[in-house]
PDB file of C-alpha atoms and ligand atoms in Angstrom:
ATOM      1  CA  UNK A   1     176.398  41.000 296.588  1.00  0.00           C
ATOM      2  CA  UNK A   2     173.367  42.520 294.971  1.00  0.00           C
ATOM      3  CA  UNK A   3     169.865  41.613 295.575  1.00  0.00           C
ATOM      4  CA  UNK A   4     167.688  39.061 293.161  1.00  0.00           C
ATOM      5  CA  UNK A   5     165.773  41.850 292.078  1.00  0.00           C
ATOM      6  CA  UNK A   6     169.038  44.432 291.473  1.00  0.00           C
ATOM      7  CA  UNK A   7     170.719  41.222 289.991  1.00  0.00           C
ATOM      8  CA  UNK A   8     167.403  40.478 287.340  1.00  0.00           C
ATOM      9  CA  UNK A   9     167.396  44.120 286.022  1.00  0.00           C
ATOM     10  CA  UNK A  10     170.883  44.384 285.119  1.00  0.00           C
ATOM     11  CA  UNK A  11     170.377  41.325 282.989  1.00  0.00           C
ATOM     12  CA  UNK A  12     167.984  42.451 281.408  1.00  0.00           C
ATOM     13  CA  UNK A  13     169.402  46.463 280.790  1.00  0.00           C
ATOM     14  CA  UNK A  14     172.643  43.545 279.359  1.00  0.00           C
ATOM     15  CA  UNK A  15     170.181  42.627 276.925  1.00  0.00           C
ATOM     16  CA  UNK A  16     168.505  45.854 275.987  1.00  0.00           C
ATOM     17  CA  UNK A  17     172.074  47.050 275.097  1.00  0.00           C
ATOM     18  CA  UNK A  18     172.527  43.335 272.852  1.00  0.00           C
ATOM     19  CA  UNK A  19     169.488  44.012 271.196  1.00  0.00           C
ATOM     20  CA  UNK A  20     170.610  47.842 270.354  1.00  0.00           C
ATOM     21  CA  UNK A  21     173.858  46.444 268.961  1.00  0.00           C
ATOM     22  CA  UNK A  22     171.436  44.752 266.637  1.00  0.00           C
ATOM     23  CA  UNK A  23     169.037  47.015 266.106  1.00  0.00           C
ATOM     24  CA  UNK A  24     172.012  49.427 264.836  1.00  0.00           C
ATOM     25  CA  UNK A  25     173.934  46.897 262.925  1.00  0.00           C
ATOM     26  CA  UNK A  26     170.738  46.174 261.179  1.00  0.00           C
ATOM     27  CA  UNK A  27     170.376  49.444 260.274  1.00  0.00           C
ATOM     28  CA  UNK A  28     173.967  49.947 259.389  1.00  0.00           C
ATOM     29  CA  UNK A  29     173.265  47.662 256.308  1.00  0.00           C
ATOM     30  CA  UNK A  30     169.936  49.195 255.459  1.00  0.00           C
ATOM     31  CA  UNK A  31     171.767  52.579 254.838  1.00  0.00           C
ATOM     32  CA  UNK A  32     174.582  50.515 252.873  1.00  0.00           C
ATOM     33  CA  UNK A  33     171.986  49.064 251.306  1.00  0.00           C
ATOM     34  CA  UNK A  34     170.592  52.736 249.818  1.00  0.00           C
ATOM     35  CA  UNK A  35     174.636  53.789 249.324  1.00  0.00           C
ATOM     36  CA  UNK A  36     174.397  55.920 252.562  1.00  0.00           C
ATOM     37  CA  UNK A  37     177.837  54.944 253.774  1.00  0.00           C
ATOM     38  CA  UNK A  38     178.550  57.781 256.059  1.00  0.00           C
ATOM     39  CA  UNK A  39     175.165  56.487 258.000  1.00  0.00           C
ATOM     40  CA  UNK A  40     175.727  52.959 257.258  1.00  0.00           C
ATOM     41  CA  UNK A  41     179.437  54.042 259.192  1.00  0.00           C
ATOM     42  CA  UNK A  42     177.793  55.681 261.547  1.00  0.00           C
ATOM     43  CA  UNK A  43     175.478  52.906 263.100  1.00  0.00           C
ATOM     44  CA  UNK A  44     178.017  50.591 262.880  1.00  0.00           C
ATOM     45  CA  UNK A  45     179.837  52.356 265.170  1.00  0.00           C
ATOM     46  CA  UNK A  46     176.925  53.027 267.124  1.00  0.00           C
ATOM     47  CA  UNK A  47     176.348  49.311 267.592  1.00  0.00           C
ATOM     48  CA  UNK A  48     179.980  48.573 268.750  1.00  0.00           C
ATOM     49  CA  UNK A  49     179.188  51.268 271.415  1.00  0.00           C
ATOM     50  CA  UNK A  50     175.957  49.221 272.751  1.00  0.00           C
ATOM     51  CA  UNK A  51     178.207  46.165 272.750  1.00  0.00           C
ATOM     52  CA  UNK A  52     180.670  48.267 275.125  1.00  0.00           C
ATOM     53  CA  UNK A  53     177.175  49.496 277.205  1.00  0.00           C
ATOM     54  CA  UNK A  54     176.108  45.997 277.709  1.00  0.00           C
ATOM     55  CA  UNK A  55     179.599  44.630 278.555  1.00  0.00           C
ATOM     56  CA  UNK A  56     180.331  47.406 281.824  1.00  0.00           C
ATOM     57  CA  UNK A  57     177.093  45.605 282.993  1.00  0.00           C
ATOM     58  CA  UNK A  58     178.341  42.226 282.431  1.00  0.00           C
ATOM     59  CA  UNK A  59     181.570  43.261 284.466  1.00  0.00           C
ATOM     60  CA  UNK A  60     179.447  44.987 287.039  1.00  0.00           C
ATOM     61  CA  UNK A  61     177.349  42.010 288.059  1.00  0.00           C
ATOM     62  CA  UNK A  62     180.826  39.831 287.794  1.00  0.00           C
ATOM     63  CA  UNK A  63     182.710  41.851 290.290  1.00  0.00           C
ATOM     64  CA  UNK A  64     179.469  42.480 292.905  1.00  0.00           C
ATOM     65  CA  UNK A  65     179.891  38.225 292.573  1.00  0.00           C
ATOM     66  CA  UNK A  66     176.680  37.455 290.955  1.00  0.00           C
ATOM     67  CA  UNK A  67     175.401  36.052 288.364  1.00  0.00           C
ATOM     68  CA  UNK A  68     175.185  36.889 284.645  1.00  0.00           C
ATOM     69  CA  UNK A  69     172.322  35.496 282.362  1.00  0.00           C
ATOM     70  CA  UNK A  70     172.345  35.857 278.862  1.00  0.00           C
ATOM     71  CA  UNK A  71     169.280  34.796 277.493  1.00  0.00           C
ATOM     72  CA  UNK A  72     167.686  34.806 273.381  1.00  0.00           C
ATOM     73  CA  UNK A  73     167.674  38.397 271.173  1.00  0.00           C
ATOM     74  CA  UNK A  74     164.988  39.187 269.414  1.00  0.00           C
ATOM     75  CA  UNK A  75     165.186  40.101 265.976  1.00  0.00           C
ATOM     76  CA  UNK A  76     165.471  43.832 265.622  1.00  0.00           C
ATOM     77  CA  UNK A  77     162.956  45.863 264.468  1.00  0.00           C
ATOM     78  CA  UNK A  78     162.049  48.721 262.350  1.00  0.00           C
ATOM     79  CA  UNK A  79     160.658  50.496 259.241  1.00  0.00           C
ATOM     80  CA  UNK A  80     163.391  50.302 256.652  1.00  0.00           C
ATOM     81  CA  UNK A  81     161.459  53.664 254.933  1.00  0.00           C
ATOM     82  CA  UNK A  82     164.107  56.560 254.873  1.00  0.00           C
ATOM     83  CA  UNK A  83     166.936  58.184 256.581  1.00  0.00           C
ATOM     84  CA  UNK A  84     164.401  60.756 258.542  1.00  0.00           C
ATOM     85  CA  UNK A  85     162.013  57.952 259.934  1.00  0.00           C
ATOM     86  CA  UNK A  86     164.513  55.707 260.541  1.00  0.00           C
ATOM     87  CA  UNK A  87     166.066  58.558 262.563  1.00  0.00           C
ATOM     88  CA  UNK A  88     162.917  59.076 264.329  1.00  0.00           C
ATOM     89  CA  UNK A  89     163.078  55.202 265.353  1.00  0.00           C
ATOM     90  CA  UNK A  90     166.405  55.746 266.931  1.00  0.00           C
ATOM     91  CA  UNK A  91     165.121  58.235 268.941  1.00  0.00           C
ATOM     92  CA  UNK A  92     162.210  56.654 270.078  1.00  0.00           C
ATOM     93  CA  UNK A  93     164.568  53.406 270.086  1.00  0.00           C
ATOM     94  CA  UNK A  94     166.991  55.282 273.041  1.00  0.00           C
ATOM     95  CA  UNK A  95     164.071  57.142 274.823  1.00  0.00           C
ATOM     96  CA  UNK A  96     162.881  53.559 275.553  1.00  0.00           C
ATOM     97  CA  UNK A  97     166.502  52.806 276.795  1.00  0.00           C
ATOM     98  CA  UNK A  98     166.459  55.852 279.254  1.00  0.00           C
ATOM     99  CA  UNK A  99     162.761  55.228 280.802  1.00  0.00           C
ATOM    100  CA  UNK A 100     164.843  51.450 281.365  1.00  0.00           C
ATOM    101  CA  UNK A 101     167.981  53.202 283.023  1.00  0.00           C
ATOM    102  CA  UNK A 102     165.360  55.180 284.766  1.00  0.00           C
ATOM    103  CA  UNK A 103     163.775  52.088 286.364  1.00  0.00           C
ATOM    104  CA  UNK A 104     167.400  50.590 286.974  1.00  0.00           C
ATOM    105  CA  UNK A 105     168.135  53.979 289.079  1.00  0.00           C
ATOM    106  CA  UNK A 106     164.779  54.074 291.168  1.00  0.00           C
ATOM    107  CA  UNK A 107     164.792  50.244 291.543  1.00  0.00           C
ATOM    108  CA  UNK A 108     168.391  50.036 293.231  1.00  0.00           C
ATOM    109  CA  UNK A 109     167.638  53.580 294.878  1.00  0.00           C
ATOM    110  CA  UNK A 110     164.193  51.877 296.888  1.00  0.00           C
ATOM    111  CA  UNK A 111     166.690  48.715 297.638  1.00  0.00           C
ATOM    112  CA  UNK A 112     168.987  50.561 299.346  1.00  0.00           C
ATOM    113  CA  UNK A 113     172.022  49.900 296.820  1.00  0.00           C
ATOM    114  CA  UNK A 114     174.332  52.501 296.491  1.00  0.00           C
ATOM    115  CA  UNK A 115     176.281  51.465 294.607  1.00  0.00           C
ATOM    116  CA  UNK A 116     174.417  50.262 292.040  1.00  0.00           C
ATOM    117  CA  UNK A 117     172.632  53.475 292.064  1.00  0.00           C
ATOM    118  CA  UNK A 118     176.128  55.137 291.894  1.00  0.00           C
ATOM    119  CA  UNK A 119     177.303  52.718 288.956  1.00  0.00           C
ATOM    120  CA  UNK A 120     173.747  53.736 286.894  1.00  0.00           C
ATOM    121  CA  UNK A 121     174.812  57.717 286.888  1.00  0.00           C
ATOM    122  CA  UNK A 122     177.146  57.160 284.017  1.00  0.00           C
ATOM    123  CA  UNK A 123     173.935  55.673 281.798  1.00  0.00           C
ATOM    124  CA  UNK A 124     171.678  58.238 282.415  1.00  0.00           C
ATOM    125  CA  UNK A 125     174.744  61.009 281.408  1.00  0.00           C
ATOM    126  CA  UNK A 126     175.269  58.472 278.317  1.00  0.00           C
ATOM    127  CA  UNK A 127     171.879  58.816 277.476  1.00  0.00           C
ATOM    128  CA  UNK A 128     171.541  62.440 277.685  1.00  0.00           C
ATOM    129  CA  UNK A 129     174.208  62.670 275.008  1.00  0.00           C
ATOM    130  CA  UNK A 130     172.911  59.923 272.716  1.00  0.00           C
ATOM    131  CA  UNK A 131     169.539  61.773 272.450  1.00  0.00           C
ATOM    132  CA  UNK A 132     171.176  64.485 271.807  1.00  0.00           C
ATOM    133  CA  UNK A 133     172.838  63.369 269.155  1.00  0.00           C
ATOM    134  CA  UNK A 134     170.027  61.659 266.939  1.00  0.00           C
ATOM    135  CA  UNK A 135     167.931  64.428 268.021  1.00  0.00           C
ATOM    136  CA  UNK A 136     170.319  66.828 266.063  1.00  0.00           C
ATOM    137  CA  UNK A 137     170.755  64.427 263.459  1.00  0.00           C
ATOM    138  CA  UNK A 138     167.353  64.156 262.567  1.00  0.00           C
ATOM    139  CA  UNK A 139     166.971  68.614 263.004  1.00  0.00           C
ATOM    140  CA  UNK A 140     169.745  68.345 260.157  1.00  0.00           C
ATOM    141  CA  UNK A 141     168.128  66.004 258.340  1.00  0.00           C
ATOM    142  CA  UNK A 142     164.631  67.707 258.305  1.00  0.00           C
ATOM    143  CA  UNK A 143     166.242  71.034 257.627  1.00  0.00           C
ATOM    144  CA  UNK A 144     168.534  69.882 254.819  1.00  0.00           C
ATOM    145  CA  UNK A 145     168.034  66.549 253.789  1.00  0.00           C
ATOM    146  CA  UNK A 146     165.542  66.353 250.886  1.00  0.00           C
ATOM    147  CA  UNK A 147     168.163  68.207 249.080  1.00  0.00           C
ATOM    148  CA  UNK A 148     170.333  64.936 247.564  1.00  0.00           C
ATOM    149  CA  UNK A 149     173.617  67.523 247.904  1.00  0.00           C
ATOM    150  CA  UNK A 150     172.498  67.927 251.521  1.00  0.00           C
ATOM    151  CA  UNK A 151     172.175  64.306 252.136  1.00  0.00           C
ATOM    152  CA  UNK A 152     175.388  63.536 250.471  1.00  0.00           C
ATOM    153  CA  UNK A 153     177.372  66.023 252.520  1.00  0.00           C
ATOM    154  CA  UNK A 154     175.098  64.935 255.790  1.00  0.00           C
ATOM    155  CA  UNK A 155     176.604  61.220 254.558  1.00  0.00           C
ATOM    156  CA  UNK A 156     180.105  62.264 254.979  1.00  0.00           C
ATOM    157  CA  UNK A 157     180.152  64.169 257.884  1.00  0.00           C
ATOM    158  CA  UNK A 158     178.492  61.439 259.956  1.00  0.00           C
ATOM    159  CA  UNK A 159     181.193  58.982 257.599  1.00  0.00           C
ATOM    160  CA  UNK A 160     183.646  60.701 259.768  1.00  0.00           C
ATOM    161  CA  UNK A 161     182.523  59.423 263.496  1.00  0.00           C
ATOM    162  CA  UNK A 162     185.510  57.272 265.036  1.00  0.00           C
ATOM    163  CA  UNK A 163     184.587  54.903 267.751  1.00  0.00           C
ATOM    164  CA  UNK A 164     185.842  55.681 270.914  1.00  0.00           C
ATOM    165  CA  UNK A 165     185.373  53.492 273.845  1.00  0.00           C
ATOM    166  CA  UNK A 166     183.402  54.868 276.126  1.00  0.00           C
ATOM    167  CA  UNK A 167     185.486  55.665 279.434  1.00  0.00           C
ATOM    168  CA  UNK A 168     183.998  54.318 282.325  1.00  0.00           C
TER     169      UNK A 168
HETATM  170 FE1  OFO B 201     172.105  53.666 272.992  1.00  0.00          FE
HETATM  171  O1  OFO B 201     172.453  53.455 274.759  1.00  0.00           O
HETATM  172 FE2  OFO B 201     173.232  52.039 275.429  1.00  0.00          FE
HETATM  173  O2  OFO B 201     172.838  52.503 277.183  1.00  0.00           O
END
């Protein structure tokens, strides 16, 4: 069994991960939107990863035999401007996420709960790579992509992400 505390902050990481799904999916048809396929591809795929993030959780808090609450998502947010800011979002976007996993890590560390702590580890590796990815994403797109043959070749190679679920 965890503790109320343990038990409150996975629910709410479970809904951080909803609302990235969102947030993503959202801007999966913004890109479609400006014929950016390969990104519109890409963040849908990105979104069906958050679902996977927030469902571990769900399992997690099912098998220590507590509780799960799933409570309202906010509308996502964010500056439908162009590929590079929108970029930049994301990255601030999963920054957020980590300083959260952070506080998941410390939180279950000061209670004493192993192996909650132990579960967390796989997030904070997760998160590494994801802001490693957008972060070279958005290198590529300040290097290359004013160029509209740039972009277009940027669009297929990130057209070509398959989703994978992630092994836990
Ligand atoms: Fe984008 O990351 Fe989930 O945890």
């Amino acid at each position: 069994m965890i503790s109320e505390k343990i038990k409150n902050v996975l629910n709410e990481q479970i809904n951080k991960e909803f609302y990235s799904a969102y947030l993503y999916l959202s801007m999966s048809a913004y890109f479609a939107q400006i014929g950016l396929y390969g990104f519109s591809e890409w963040a849908k795929i990105q979104s069906k990863e958050e679902i996977d993030h927030g469902m571990i959780l769900f399992e997690y808090i099912l098998n220590r035999n507590s509780q799960v609450h799933l409570v309202q998502l906010e509308t996502p947010k964010f500056e439908m401007t162009n590929p590079i800011s929108v970029f930049e979002q994301i990255y601030n976007h999963e920054r957020s996420i980590t300083s959260a996993i952070d506080s998941v890590a410390n939180m279950s560390e000061s209670d004493c709960d192993l192996a909650t702590r132990n579960f967390i580890d796989w997030y904070l590796s997760e998160q590494i790579e994801e802001e490693a990815m957008v972060s070279r994403i958005i290198s590529k797109l300040k290097a290359f992509g004013e160029e509209k043959s740039a972009l277009y070749l940027i669009d297929r190679e990130l057209g070509s992400r398959e989703y994978e679920r992630p092994e836990y």
